[in-house]
CSV table of C-alpha atoms in Angstrom, one decimal:
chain,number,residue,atom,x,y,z
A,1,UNK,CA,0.0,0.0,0.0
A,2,UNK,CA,1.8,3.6,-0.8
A,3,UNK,CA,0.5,6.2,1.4
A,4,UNK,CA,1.1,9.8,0.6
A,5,UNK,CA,1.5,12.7,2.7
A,6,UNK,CA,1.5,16.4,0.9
A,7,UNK,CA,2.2,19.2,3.2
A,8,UNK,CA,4.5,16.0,5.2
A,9,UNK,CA,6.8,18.7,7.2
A,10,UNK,CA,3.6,20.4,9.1
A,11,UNK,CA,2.5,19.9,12.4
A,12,UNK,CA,-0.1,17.8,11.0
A,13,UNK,CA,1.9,15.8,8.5
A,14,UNK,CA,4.3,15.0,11.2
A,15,UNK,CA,1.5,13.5,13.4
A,16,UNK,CA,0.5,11.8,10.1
A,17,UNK,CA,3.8,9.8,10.5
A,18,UNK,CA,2.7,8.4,13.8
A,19,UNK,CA,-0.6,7.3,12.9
A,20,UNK,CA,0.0,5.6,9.3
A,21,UNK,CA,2.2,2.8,10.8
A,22,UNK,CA,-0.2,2.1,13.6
A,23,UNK,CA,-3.3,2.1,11.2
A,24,UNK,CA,-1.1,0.1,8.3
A,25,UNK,CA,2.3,-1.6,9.0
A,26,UNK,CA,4.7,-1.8,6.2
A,27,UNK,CA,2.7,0.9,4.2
A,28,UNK,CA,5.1,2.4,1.6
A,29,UNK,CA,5.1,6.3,2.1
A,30,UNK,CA,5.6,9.3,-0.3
A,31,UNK,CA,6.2,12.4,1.6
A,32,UNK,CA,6.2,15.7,-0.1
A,33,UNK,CA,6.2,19.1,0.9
A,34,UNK,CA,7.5,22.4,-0.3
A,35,UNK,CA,10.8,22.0,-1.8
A,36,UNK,CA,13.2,18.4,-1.9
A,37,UNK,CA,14.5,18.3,1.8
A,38,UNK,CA,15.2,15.5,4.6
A,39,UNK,CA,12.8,15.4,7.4
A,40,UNK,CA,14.0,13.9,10.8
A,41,UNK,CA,11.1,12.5,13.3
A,42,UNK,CA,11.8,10.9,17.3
A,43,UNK,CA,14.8,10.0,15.7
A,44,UNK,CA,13.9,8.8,11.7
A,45,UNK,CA,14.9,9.7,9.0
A,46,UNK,CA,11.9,10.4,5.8
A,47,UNK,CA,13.3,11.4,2.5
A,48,UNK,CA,10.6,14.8,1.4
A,49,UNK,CA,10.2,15.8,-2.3
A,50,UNK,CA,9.2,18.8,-3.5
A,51,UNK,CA,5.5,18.9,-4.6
A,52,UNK,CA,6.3,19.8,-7.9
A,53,UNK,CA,7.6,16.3,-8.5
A,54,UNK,CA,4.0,15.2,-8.5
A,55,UNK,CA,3.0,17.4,-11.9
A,56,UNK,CA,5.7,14.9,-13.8
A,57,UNK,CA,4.7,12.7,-16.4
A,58,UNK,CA,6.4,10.1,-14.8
A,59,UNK,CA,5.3,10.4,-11.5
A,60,UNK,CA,4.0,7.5,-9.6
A,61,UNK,CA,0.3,7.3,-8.5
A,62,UNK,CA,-0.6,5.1,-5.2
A,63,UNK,CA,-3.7,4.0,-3.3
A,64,UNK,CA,-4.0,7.0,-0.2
A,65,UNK,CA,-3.5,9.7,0.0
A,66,UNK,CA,-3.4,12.9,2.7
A,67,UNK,CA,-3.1,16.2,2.0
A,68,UNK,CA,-2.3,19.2,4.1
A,69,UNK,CA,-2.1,22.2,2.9
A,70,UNK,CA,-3.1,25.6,2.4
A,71,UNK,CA,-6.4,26.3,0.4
A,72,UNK,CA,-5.1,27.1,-2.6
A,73,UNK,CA,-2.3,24.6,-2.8
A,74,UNK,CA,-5.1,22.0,-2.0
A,75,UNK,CA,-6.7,22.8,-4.8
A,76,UNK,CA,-3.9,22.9,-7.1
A,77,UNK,CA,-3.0,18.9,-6.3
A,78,UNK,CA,-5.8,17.1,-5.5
A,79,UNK,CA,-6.6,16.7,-9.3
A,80,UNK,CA,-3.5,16.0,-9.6
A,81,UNK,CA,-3.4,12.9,-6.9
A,82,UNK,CA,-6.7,11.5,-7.7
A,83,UNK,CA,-5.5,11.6,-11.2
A,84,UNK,CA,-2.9,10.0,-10.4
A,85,UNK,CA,-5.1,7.0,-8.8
A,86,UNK,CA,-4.9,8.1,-5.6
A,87,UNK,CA,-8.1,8.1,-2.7
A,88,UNK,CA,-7.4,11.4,-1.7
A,89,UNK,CA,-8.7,13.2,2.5
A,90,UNK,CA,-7.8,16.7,1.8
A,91,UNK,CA,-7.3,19.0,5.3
A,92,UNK,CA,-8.2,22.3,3.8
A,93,UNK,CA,-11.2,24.1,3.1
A,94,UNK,CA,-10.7,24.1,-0.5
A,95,UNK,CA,-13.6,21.2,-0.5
A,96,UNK,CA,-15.7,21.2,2.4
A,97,UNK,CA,-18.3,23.0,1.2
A,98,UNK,CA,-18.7,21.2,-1.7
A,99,UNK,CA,-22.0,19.2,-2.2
A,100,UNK,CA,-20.1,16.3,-3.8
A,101,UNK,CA,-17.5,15.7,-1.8
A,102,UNK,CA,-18.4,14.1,2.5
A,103,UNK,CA,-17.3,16.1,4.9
A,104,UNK,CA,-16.6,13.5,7.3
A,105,UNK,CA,-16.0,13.0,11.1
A,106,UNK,CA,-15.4,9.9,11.8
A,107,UNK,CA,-17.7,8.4,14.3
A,108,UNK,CA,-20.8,10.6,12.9
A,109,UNK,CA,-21.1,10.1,9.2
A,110,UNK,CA,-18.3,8.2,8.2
A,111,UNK,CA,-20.8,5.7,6.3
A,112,UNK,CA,-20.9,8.2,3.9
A,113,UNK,CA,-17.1,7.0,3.1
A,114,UNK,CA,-18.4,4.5,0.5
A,115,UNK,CA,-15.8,2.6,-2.1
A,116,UNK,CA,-17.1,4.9,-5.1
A,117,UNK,CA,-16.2,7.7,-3.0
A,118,UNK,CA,-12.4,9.7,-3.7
A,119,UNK,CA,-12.1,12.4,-2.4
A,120,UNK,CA,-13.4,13.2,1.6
A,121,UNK,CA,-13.0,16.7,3.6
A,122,UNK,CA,-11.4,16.7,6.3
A,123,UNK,CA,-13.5,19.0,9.1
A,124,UNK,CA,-12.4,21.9,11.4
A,125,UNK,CA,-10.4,21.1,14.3
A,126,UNK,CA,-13.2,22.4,16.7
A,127,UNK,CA,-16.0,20.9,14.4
A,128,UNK,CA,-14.6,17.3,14.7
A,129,UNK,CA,-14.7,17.1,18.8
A,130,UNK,CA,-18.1,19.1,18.6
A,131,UNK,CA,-19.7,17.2,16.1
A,132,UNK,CA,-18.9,14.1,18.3
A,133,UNK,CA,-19.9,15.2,21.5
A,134,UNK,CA,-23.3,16.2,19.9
A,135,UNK,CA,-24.6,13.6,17.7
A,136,UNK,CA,-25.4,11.4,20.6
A,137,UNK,CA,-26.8,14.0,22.3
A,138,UNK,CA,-29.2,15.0,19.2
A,139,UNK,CA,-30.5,11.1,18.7
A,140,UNK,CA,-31.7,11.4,22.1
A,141,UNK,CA,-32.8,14.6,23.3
A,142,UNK,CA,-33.4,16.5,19.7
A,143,UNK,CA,-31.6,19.6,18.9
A,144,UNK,CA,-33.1,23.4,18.6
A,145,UNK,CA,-30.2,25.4,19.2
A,146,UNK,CA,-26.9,25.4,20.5
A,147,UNK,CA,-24.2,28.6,20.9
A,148,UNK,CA,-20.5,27.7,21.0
A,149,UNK,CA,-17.4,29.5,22.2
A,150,UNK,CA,-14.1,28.1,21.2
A,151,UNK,CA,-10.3,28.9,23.4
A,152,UNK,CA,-8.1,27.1,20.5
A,153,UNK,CA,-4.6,26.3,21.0
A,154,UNK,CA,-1.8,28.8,18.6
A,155,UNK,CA,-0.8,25.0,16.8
A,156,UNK,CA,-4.0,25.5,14.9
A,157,UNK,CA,-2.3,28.6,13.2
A,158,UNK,CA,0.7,26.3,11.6
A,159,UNK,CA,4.1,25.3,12.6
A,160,UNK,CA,6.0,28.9,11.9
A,161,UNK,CA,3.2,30.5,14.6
A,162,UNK,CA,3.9,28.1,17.2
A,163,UNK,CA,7.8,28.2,17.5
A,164,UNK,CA,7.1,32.4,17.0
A,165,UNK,CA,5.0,32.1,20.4
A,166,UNK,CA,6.8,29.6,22.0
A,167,UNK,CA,9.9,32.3,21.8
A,168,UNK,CA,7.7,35.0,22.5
A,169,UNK,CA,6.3,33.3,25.5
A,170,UNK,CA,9.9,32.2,26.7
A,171,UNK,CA,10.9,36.4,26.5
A,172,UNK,CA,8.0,37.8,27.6
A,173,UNK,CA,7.5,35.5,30.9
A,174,UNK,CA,11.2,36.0,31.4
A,175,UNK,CA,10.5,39.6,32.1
A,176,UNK,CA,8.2,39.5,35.1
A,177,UNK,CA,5.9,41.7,35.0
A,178,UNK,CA,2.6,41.0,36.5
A,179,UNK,CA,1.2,43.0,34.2
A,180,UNK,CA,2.0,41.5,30.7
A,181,UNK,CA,3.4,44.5,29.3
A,182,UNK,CA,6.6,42.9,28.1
A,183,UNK,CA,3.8,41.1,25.5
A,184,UNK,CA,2.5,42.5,22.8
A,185,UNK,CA,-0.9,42.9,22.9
A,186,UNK,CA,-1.6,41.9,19.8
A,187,UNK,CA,0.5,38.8,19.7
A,188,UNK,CA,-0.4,35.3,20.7
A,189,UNK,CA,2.1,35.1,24.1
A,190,UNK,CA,0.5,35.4,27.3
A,191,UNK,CA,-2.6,37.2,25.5
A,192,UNK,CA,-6.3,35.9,24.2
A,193,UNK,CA,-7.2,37.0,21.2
A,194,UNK,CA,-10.2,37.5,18.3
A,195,UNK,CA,-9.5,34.4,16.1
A,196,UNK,CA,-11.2,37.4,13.6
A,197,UNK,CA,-9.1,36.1,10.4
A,198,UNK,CA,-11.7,36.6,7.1
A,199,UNK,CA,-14.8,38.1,9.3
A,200,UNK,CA,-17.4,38.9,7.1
A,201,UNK,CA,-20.3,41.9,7.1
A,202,UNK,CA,-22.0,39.8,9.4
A,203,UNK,CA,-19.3,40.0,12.4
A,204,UNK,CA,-18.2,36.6,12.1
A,205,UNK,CA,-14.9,35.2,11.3
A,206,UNK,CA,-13.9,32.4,9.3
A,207,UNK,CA,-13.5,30.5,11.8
A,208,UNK,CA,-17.3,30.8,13.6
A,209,UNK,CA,-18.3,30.4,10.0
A,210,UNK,CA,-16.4,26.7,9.4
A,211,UNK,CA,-17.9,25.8,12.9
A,212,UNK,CA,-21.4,26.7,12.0
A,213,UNK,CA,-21.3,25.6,8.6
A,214,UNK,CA,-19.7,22.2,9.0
A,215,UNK,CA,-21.6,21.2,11.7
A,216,UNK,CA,-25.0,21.5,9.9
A,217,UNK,CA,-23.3,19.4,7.1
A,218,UNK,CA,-22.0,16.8,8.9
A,219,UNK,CA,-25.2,16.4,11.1
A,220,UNK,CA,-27.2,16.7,8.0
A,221,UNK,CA,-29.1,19.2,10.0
A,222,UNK,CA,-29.8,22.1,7.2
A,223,UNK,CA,-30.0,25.3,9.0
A,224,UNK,CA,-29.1,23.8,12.1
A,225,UNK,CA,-29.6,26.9,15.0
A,226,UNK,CA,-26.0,27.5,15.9
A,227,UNK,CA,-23.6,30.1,16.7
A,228,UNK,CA,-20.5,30.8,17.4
A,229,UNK,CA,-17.5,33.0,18.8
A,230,UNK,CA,-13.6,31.7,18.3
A,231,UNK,CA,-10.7,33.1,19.8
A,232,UNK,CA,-6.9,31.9,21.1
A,233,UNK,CA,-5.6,31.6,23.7
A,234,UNK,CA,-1.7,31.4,24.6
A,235,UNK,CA,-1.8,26.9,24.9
A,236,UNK,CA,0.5,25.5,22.5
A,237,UNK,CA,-1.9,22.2,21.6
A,238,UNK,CA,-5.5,21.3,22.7
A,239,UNK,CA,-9.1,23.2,21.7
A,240,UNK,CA,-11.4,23.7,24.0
A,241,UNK,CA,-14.8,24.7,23.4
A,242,UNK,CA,-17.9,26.1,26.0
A,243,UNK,CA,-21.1,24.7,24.9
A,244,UNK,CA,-24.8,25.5,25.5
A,245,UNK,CA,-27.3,23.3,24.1
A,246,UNK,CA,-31.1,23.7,23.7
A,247,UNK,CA,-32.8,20.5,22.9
A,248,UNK,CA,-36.3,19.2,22.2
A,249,UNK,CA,-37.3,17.8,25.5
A,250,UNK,CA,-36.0,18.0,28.8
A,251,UNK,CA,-32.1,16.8,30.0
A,252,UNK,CA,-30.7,15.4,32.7
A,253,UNK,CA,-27.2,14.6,34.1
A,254,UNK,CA,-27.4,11.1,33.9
A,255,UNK,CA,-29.2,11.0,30.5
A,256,UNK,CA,-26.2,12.9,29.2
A,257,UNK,CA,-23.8,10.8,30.4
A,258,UNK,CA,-25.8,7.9,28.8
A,259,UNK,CA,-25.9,9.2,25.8
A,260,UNK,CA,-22.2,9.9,25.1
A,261,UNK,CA,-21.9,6.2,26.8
A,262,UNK,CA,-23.3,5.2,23.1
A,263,UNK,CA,-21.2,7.8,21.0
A,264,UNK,CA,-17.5,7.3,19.4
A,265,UNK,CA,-14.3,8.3,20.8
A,266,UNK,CA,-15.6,10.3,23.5
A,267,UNK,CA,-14.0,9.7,27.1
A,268,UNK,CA,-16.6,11.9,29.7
A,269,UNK,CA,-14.9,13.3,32.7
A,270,UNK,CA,-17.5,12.8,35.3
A,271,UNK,CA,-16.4,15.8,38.0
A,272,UNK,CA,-18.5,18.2,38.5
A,273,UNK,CA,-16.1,20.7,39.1
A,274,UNK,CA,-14.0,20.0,35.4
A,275,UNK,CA,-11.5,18.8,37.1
A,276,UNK,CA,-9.2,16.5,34.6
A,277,UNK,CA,-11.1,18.3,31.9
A,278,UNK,CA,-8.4,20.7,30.1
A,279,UNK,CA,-6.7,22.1,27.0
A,280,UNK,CA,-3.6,19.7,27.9
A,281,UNK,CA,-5.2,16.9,28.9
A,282,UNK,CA,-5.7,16.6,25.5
A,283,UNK,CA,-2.3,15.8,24.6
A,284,UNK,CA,-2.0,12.3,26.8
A,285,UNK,CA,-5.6,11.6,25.4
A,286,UNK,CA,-4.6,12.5,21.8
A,287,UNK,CA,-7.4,10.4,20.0
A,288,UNK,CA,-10.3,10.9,22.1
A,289,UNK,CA,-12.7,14.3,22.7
A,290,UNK,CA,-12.8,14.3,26.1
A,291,UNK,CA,-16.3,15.9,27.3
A,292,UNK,CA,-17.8,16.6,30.9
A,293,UNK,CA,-18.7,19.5,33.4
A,294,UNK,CA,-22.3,19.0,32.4
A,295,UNK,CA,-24.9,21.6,33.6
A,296,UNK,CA,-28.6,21.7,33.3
A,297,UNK,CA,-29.2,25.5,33.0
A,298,UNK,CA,-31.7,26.6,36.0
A,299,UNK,CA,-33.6,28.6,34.3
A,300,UNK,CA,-34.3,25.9,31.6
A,301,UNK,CA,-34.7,22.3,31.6
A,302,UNK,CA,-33.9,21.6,28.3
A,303,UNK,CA,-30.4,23.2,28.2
A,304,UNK,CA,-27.2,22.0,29.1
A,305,UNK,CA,-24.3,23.8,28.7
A,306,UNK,CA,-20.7,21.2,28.9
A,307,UNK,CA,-17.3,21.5,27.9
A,308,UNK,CA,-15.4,19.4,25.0
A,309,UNK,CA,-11.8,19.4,24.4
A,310,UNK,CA,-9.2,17.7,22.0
A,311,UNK,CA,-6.0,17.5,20.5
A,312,UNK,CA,-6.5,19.7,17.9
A,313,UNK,CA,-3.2,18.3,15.7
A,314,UNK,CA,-4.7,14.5,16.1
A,315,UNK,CA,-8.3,13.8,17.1
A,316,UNK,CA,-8.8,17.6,15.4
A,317,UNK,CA,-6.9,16.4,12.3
A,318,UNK,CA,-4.6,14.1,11.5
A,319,UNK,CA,-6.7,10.7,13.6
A,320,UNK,CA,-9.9,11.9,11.8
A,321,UNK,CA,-8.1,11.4,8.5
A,322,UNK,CA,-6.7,8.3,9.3
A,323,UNK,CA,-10.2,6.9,10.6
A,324,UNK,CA,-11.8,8.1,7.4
A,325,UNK,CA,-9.6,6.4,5.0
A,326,UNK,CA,-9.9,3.0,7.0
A,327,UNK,CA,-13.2,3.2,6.5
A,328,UNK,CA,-11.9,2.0,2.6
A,329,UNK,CA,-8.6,0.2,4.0
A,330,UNK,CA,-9.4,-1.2,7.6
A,331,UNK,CA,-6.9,-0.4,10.1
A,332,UNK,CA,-4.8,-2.7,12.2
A,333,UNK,CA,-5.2,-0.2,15.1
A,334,UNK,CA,-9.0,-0.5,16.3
A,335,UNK,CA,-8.8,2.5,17.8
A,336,UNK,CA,-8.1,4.2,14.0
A,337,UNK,CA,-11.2,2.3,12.7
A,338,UNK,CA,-14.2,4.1,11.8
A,339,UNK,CA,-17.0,2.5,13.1
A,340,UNK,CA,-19.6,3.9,10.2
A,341,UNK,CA,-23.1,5.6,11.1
A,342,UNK,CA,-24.4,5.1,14.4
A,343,UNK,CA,-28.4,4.1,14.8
């Protein structure tokens, strides 16, 4: 089986590497990135060709492929791969939108991952954990409106912003001031911010927009009643995301607990408090959204407002892919198989 990995030297394709051998021993890989380069991870060593090598006449097709990159790039080679024989998950948002191609979290919809099927878009890191934690909750309590706010981690930005905040953070904290004025307030270090990239007339961002839009795709849920506010926060990995859900009848603790009981890759954190429930617990539970600190509004017996949080470089991205290509090549790893559409 050749696997390969466009866009193989970001914080994504790197996780990529992790993944693919647990999912598919022995699989041959093609990594490709920006320019011909050696790429060194926990200690191997991957050969990395420029993309460009892929537009040969010459150059050699295989059975998977991931790709993750930019918009525009994405839709530069993905013809190109699936040309070249390739299934292809793309990362972007170059094809989520698009009525013919799935937008797929695994664990939701993946059923719609059939053997006829390509090409599959990859969600939003803060749609995949969402769209988890409320598609159980929707088959048994009904959905009529929810409101999300998202603190996402500065590794959703790329691989150049996190070592730039990391340094930041190392200078800034290094200068103790209780203040923060050694900070810029503007940057990402010790600061929250607007994630106010591409907002629109409306007010919202493109990031509230992917949110709201993917989720009413992958729920199949036309204008399903959400909105949303997105903004980062100075954590290096893990989204987390403040929830508050209006459904159809009325909620309870323990109903909500059971329902999630029947969902995919969820692990509930039963405190009350939230305790164990966090931005980094996310990285030692890197393939699960962990969900929890459940409350039945007063006010209102049919909301709920409860926390979910993930690993925004692996359940967020890279383990969604993997999940939705084993959907057409089964994993080893049962953790990394899709389980198709739950009743």
């Amino acid at each position: 089986m050749r696997v390969c990995i466009l866009g193989a030297t970001g914080l994504v394709g790197r996780e990529l590497l992790h993944l693919i051998p647990r999912a598919w021993p022995g699989a041959q890989l093609a990594l490709h990135a920006s320019r011909d380069q050696e790429l060194e991870v926990d200690g191997r060593r991957f050969e990395v060709k420029a993309a460009t090598h892929l537009d040969a006449v010459d150059a050699t097709g295989g059975e998977l492929a991931f790709v993750a990159l930019d918009d525009e790039h994405s839709a530069r080679y993905v013809p190109r791969l699936l040309a070249l024989g390739y299934r292809v998950i793309d990362k972007s948002n170059a094809y989520r939108g698009d009525p013919a191609v799935p937008l797929v979290a695994a664990g939701v919809n993946d059923g719609l991952v059939a053997d006829e099927v390509r090409l599959v878009a990859n969600p939003n890191c803060t749609t995949i954990p969402l769209t988890l934690a409320l598609a159980p909750l929707r088959r048994h309590f009904g959905i009529r409106g929810l409101a999300v706010s998202t603190y996402q981690a500065i590794s959703g930005a790329g691989i150049a912003a996190l070592d730039q905040f990391l340094l930041d953070a190392q200078v800034g904290y290094a200068a103790h001031n209780r203040l923060g004025a050694a900070f810029s307030p503007s940057g990402y270090a010790g600061n929250t911010v607007p994630h106010n990239g591409k907002t629109d007339d409306s007010g919202f961002s493109a990031e509230e927009r992917k949110l709201m839009i993917e989720s009413s795709k992958i729920l199949a849920f036309p204008d399903l009643p959400i909105s949303a506010q997105a903004c980062r926060v100075p954590v290096a990995v893990g989204h987390y995301e403040q929830v508050w859900l209006t459904c159809e009848r009325p909620v309870s603790l323990d109903a909500v607990a059971s329902a999630w009981a029947g969902g995919a890759f969820l692990r509930v954190v039963p405190t009350a408090d939230g305790a164990g429930l966090s931005a980094l617990a996310t990285v030692h539970e890197r393939d699960l959204a962990l969900v929890g600190r459940v409350r039945v509004v007063p006010h209102d017996p049919t909301t709920v407002c409860f926390t979910v949080a993930a690993d925004n470089l692996r359940l967020g991205a890279a383990t969604n892919a993997v999940r939705i290509a084993a959907r057409w090549f089964p994993a080893v790893d049962p953790t990394l198989q899709a389980p198709g559409n739950l009743p």
